[in-house]
PDB file of C-alpha atoms in Angstrom:
ATOM      1  CA  MET A  11       0.000   0.000   0.000  1.00 72.00           C
ATOM      2  CA  GLN A  12       1.225   3.503  -0.754  1.00 79.00           C
ATOM      3  CA  LEU A  13       1.352   6.292   1.826  1.00 77.00           C
ATOM      4  CA  VAL A  14       2.107   9.976   1.155  1.00 83.00           C
ATOM      5  CA  VAL A  15       4.939  10.844   3.563  1.00 84.00           C
ATOM      6  CA  ALA A  16       5.953  14.344   2.434  1.00 87.00           C
ATOM      7  CA  ARG A  17       5.557  17.176  -0.061  1.00 91.00           C
ATOM      8  CA  ILE A  18       8.617  18.844  -1.517  1.00 93.00           C
ATOM      9  CA  GLY A  19       8.795  22.595  -0.933  1.00 92.00           C
ATOM     10  CA  ARG A  20      11.276  25.239  -2.061  1.00 93.00           C
ATOM     11  CA  ALA A  21      14.870  24.737  -3.051  1.00 93.00           C
ATOM     12  CA  HIS A  22      17.331  25.562  -0.263  1.00 94.00           C
ATOM     13  CA  GLY A  23      20.696  26.922  -1.307  1.00 90.00           C
ATOM     14  CA  ILE A  24      22.455  26.069  -4.548  1.00 92.00           C
ATOM     15  CA  LYS A  25      23.487  22.438  -4.019  1.00 92.00           C
ATOM     16  CA  GLY A  26      20.174  20.691  -4.688  1.00 92.00           C
ATOM     17  CA  GLU A  27      18.618  20.589  -1.236  1.00 94.00           C
ATOM     18  CA  VAL A  28      14.854  21.043  -0.826  1.00 95.00           C
ATOM     19  CA  THR A  29      12.620  21.865   2.105  1.00 93.00           C
ATOM     20  CA  VAL A  30      10.072  19.187   2.915  1.00 92.00           C
ATOM     21  CA  GLU A  31       6.583  19.374   4.431  1.00 87.00           C
ATOM     22  CA  VAL A  32       6.528  16.147   6.449  1.00 84.00           C
ATOM     23  CA  ARG A  33       3.259  14.184   6.380  1.00 78.00           C
ATOM     24  CA  THR A  34       4.283  11.227   8.515  1.00 75.00           C
ATOM     25  CA  ASP A  35       4.757  10.810  12.231  1.00 69.00           C
ATOM     26  CA  GLU A  36       7.778   8.627  11.483  1.00 72.00           C
ATOM     27  CA  PRO A  37      10.096  10.797   9.348  1.00 78.00           C
ATOM     28  CA  GLU A  38      13.219   9.062  10.620  1.00 77.00           C
ATOM     29  CA  LEU A  39      11.845   5.762   9.309  1.00 77.00           C
ATOM     30  CA  ARG A  40      10.326   6.965   6.022  1.00 82.00           C
ATOM     31  CA  LEU A  41      12.657   9.818   5.028  1.00 86.00           C
ATOM     32  CA  GLY A  42      16.112   8.528   5.960  1.00 87.00           C
ATOM     33  CA  PRO A  43      19.136   8.347   3.651  1.00 91.00           C
ATOM     34  CA  GLY A  44      18.801   5.508   1.163  1.00 91.00           C
ATOM     35  CA  ALA A  45      14.986   5.520   1.169  1.00 89.00           C
ATOM     36  CA  VAL A  46      13.549   5.122  -2.326  1.00 91.00           C
ATOM     37  CA  LEU A  47      10.236   6.921  -2.744  1.00 92.00           C
ATOM     38  CA  ALA A  48       7.659   6.932  -5.499  1.00 90.00           C
ATOM     39  CA  THR A  49       6.350  10.343  -6.543  1.00 91.00           C
ATOM     40  CA  GLU A  50       3.174  12.062  -7.612  1.00 88.00           C
ATOM     41  CA  PRO A  51       3.431  12.927 -10.438  1.00 91.00           C
ATOM     42  CA  ALA A  52       5.125   9.610 -11.210  1.00 88.00           C
ATOM     43  CA  SER A  53       7.281  11.250 -13.907  1.00 88.00           C
ATOM     44  CA  ALA A  54       9.331  13.021 -11.187  1.00 87.00           C
ATOM     45  CA  GLY A  55      10.581   9.808  -9.610  1.00 81.00           C
ATOM     46  CA  PRO A  56      11.361   7.497  -8.115  1.00 92.00           C
ATOM     47  CA  LEU A  57      13.640   9.539  -5.874  1.00 94.00           C
ATOM     48  CA  THR A  58      16.353   8.178  -3.574  1.00 93.00           C
ATOM     49  CA  ILE A  59      17.223  10.241  -0.507  1.00 93.00           C
ATOM     50  CA  GLU A  60      20.940  10.954  -0.355  1.00 94.00           C
ATOM     51  CA  THR A  61      21.079  13.160   2.751  1.00 92.00           C
ATOM     52  CA  GLY A  62      18.754  14.769   5.227  1.00 90.00           C
ATOM     53  CA  ARG A  63      19.179  17.369   7.942  1.00 90.00           C
ATOM     54  CA  VAL A  64      17.157  19.767  10.032  1.00 89.00           C
ATOM     55  CA  HIS A  65      17.826  23.480   9.521  1.00 88.00           C
ATOM     56  CA  SER A  66      15.883  26.156  11.444  1.00 86.00           C
ATOM     57  CA  GLY A  67      13.180  23.636  12.314  1.00 83.00           C
ATOM     58  CA  ARG A  68      12.658  22.450   8.702  1.00 87.00           C
ATOM     59  CA  LEU A  69      13.684  19.128   7.218  1.00 89.00           C
ATOM     60  CA  LEU A  70      16.011  19.512   4.246  1.00 92.00           C
ATOM     61  CA  LEU A  71      16.590  16.611   1.854  1.00 93.00           C
ATOM     62  CA  ARG A  72      18.955  16.062  -1.059  1.00 94.00           C
ATOM     63  CA  PHE A  73      18.128  13.400  -3.624  1.00 94.00           C
ATOM     64  CA  GLU A  74      20.571  11.343  -5.681  1.00 93.00           C
ATOM     65  CA  GLY A  75      21.129  12.986  -9.048  1.00 92.00           C
ATOM     66  CA  VAL A  76      19.863  16.428  -7.973  1.00 93.00           C
ATOM     67  CA  ARG A  77      22.939  18.637  -7.681  1.00 92.00           C
ATOM     68  CA  ASP A  78      21.777  22.220  -8.206  1.00 93.00           C
ATOM     69  CA  ARG A  79      19.041  24.701  -7.413  1.00 94.00           C
ATOM     70  CA  THR A  80      17.420  24.289 -10.841  1.00 93.00           C
ATOM     71  CA  GLY A  81      16.990  20.542 -10.314  1.00 92.00           C
ATOM     72  CA  ALA A  82      15.672  21.138  -6.805  1.00 93.00           C
ATOM     73  CA  GLU A  83      13.161  23.781  -7.979  1.00 94.00           C
ATOM     74  CA  ALA A  84      11.848  21.337 -10.605  1.00 93.00           C
ATOM     75  CA  LEU A  85      10.722  19.053  -7.740  1.00 95.00           C
ATOM     76  CA  ARG A  86       8.631  21.687  -5.960  1.00 93.00           C
ATOM     77  CA  ASN A  87       5.171  20.406  -4.875  1.00 92.00           C
ATOM     78  CA  VAL A  88       5.986  16.789  -5.759  1.00 93.00           C
ATOM     79  CA  LEU A  89       4.490  14.316  -3.279  1.00 92.00           C
ATOM     80  CA  LEU A  90       6.790  11.635  -1.847  1.00 92.00           C
ATOM     81  CA  ILE A  91       5.152   8.229  -1.482  1.00 89.00           C
ATOM     82  CA  ALA A  92       6.420   5.284   0.575  1.00 86.00           C
ATOM     83  CA  GLU A  93       5.380   1.669   0.119  1.00 82.00           C
ATOM     84  CA  VAL A  94       3.936   0.437   3.419  1.00 75.00           C
ATOM     85  CA  ASP A  95       2.792  -3.010   4.511  1.00 70.00           C
ATOM     86  CA  PRO A  96      -1.011  -2.722   4.983  1.00 65.00           C
ATOM     87  CA  GLU A  97      -0.743  -4.737   8.223  1.00 68.00           C
ATOM     88  CA  GLU A  98       1.797  -2.310   9.698  1.00 67.00           C
ATOM     89  CA  VAL A  99       0.509  -0.006  12.438  1.00 67.00           C
ATOM     90  CA  PRO A 100       2.162   3.028  14.037  1.00 67.00           C
ATOM     91  CA  GLU A 101       4.059   2.430  17.285  1.00 66.00           C
ATOM     92  CA  ASP A 102       1.998   5.010  19.193  1.00 67.00           C
ATOM     93  CA  PRO A 103      -1.542   3.709  19.887  1.00 69.00           C
ATOM     94  CA  GLU A 104      -2.864   7.291  19.470  1.00 74.00           C
ATOM     95  CA  GLU A 105      -1.601   7.481  15.852  1.00 76.00           C
ATOM     96  CA  PHE A 106      -3.316   6.112  12.773  1.00 80.00           C
ATOM     97  CA  TYR A 107      -2.560   5.773   9.096  1.00 76.00           C
ATOM     98  CA  ASP A 108      -5.089   7.342   6.739  1.00 79.00           C
ATOM     99  CA  HIS A 109      -6.127   3.954   5.330  1.00 78.00           C
ATOM    100  CA  GLN A 110      -7.116   2.813   8.840  1.00 83.00           C
ATOM    101  CA  LEU A 111      -9.529   5.744   9.204  1.00 87.00           C
ATOM    102  CA  ILE A 112     -11.133   5.843   5.755  1.00 87.00           C
ATOM    103  CA  ASP A 113     -14.654   4.322   5.777  1.00 91.00           C
ATOM    104  CA  LEU A 114     -14.985   4.281   9.571  1.00 93.00           C
ATOM    105  CA  ASP A 115     -18.528   4.981  10.763  1.00 94.00           C
ATOM    106  CA  VAL A 116     -18.731   8.251  12.700  1.00 94.00           C
ATOM    107  CA  VAL A 117     -21.046   8.546  15.705  1.00 93.00           C
ATOM    108  CA  THR A 118     -21.424  11.136  18.451  1.00 92.00           C
ATOM    109  CA  VAL A 119     -20.718  10.243  22.094  1.00 91.00           C
ATOM    110  CA  ASP A 120     -24.468   9.667  22.585  1.00 91.00           C
ATOM    111  CA  GLY A 121     -24.524   7.182  19.670  1.00 90.00           C
ATOM    112  CA  THR A 122     -26.113   9.377  16.973  1.00 89.00           C
ATOM    113  CA  ALA A 123     -24.909   8.345  13.501  1.00 91.00           C
ATOM    114  CA  VAL A 124     -23.115  11.157  11.647  1.00 92.00           C
ATOM    115  CA  GLY A 125     -21.715   9.485   8.516  1.00 93.00           C
ATOM    116  CA  ARG A 126     -18.516   7.873   7.244  1.00 94.00           C
ATOM    117  CA  ILE A 127     -14.971   9.174   6.970  1.00 93.00           C
ATOM    118  CA  SER A 128     -14.297   9.706   3.261  1.00 92.00           C
ATOM    119  CA  GLU A 129     -10.866  11.332   3.467  1.00 88.00           C
ATOM    120  CA  ILE A 130      -8.258  12.862   5.744  1.00 86.00           C
ATOM    121  CA  SER A 131      -7.124  16.406   5.007  1.00 84.00           C
ATOM    122  CA  HIS A 132      -3.618  17.170   6.273  1.00 76.00           C
ATOM    123  CA  LEU A 133      -3.291  20.846   7.103  1.00 73.00           C
ATOM    124  CA  PRO A 134      -0.202  22.542   8.563  1.00 69.00           C
ATOM    125  CA  TYR A 135      -1.556  22.777  12.123  1.00 76.00           C
ATOM    126  CA  GLN A 136      -3.995  19.869  12.384  1.00 80.00           C
ATOM    127  CA  ASP A 137      -5.668  17.167  10.363  1.00 85.00           C
ATOM    128  CA  LEU A 138      -9.346  17.143   9.428  1.00 89.00           C
ATOM    129  CA  LEU A 139     -11.610  14.138   9.078  1.00 92.00           C
ATOM    130  CA  ILE A 140     -13.867  14.680   6.064  1.00 92.00           C
ATOM    131  CA  VAL A 141     -17.135  12.917   6.899  1.00 94.00           C
ATOM    132  CA  LYS A 142     -19.712  12.112   4.221  1.00 94.00           C
ATOM    133  CA  ARG A 143     -23.222  12.581   5.636  1.00 92.00           C
ATOM    134  CA  PRO A 144     -26.102  10.245   4.694  1.00 90.00           C
ATOM    135  CA  ASP A 145     -27.790  13.194   2.916  1.00 90.00           C
ATOM    136  CA  GLY A 146     -24.751  13.562   0.633  1.00 88.00           C
ATOM    137  CA  GLY A 147     -23.288  16.575   2.444  1.00 88.00           C
ATOM    138  CA  GLU A 148     -19.905  16.724   4.140  1.00 91.00           C
ATOM    139  CA  VAL A 149     -18.711  17.886   7.513  1.00 91.00           C
ATOM    140  CA  MET A 150     -15.103  18.567   8.511  1.00 92.00           C
ATOM    141  CA  ILE A 151     -14.115  17.386  11.986  1.00 92.00           C
ATOM    142  CA  PRO A 152     -10.803  18.616  13.456  1.00 92.00           C
ATOM    143  CA  PHE A 153      -8.861  15.451  14.306  1.00 91.00           C
ATOM    144  CA  VAL A 154      -7.969  16.453  17.869  1.00 89.00           C
ATOM    145  CA  SER A 155      -8.604  14.396  21.003  1.00 89.00           C
ATOM    146  CA  GLU A 156     -11.136  16.900  22.393  1.00 91.00           C
ATOM    147  CA  MET A 157     -13.414  16.349  19.381  1.00 91.00           C
ATOM    148  CA  VAL A 158     -12.474  12.765  18.499  1.00 92.00           C
ATOM    149  CA  PRO A 159     -12.084  11.053  21.876  1.00 93.00           C
ATOM    150  CA  GLU A 160     -12.204   7.505  20.511  1.00 92.00           C
ATOM    151  CA  ILE A 161     -11.125   5.563  17.433  1.00 91.00           C
ATOM    152  CA  ASP A 162     -12.203   1.921  17.623  1.00 90.00           C
ATOM    153  CA  LEU A 163     -10.653   0.016  14.726  1.00 87.00           C
ATOM    154  CA  GLU A 164     -12.193  -3.312  15.808  1.00 87.00           C
ATOM    155  CA  GLU A 165     -15.708  -1.834  15.740  1.00 90.00           C
ATOM    156  CA  GLN A 166     -14.799   0.282  12.669  1.00 92.00           C
ATOM    157  CA  ARG A 167     -16.032   3.538  14.205  1.00 93.00           C
ATOM    158  CA  ALA A 168     -14.882   6.964  15.285  1.00 93.00           C
ATOM    159  CA  VAL A 169     -16.638   8.604  18.222  1.00 94.00           C
ATOM    160  CA  ILE A 170     -16.855  12.395  18.097  1.00 93.00           C
ATOM    161  CA  ASP A 171     -17.820  15.025  20.665  1.00 91.00           C
ATOM    162  CA  PRO A 172     -18.591  18.032  18.448  1.00 90.00           C
ATOM    163  CA  PRO A 173     -19.158  21.534  19.826  1.00 87.00           C
ATOM    164  CA  PRO A 174     -22.603  23.073  19.198  1.00 84.00           C
ATOM    165  CA  GLY A 175     -22.976  24.135  15.584  1.00 81.00           C
ATOM    166  CA  LEU A 176     -20.342  21.847  14.050  1.00 83.00           C
ATOM    167  CA  LEU A 177     -22.907  19.335  12.789  1.00 81.00           C
ATOM    168  CA  ASP A 178     -25.978  21.570  12.720  1.00 75.00           C
ATOM    169  CA  GLU A 179     -25.697  25.309  12.109  1.00 66.00           C
ATOM    170  CA  ALA A 180     -29.014  25.863  13.928  1.00 61.00           C
ATOM    171  CA  GLU A 181     -27.288  24.801  17.167  1.00 63.00           C
ATOM    172  CA  ALA A 182     -24.407  27.257  16.761  1.00 56.00           C
ATOM    173  CA  GLU A 183     -23.757  29.594  19.647  1.00 63.00           C
ATOM    174  CA  ILE A 184     -23.401  33.132  18.347  1.00 65.00           C
ATOM    175  CA  ALA A 185     -20.705  35.161  20.069  1.00 61.00           C
ATOM    176  CA  THR A 186     -21.873  38.624  20.958  1.00 62.00           C
ATOM    177  CA  GLY A 187     -19.810  41.791  20.683  1.00 58.00           C
ATOM    178  CA  ARG A 188     -18.327  43.534  23.680  1.00 59.00           C
ATOM    179  CA  GLU A 189     -20.649  45.122  26.094  1.00 58.00           C
ATOM    180  CA  GLU A 190     -20.592  48.853  25.612  1.00 56.00           C
ATOM    181  CA  ALA A 191     -19.179  50.697  28.577  1.00 54.00           C
ATOM    182  CA  PRO A 192     -21.641  53.039  30.286  1.00 59.00           C
ATOM    183  CA  SER A 193     -21.081  56.696  29.416  1.00 55.00           C
TER     184      SER A 193
END
């Protein structure tokens, strides 16, 4: 099974290094020197990681055969894809691969059916569960423990505790402006 592990960003310097937006909780395993990764688009790869280092909090990679800034810039926005055994699970029990979450039934803490997870959206600060509703609509659930307190892979369900208004706009609590100070 294939798993997107990173997206290539800007070139860094003049020797072929690129910044990388990491999309795996195991970068040391998936993005280490010698790793051979498929790419999207496929025409850009496969790419073999030659070196990697952290600079100012960003992961920088250099790939075999990419020796200058021009070659590095040509890789911008390419997705890096690792081949993963479908039976493999993350070491941390609070982590999940996307394929484990897709198609899980979503219910609220009181048991109300919400829909099914159709995709996972990886944003810079948090992930979102995209849930397909029975009526054909979608709802985006921030994948944080406060809103998704339980993932039960054996029962194939995700339990959510949404704030008012997340599932039904009519339940939204409207914030009021500041009280005006008396004159």
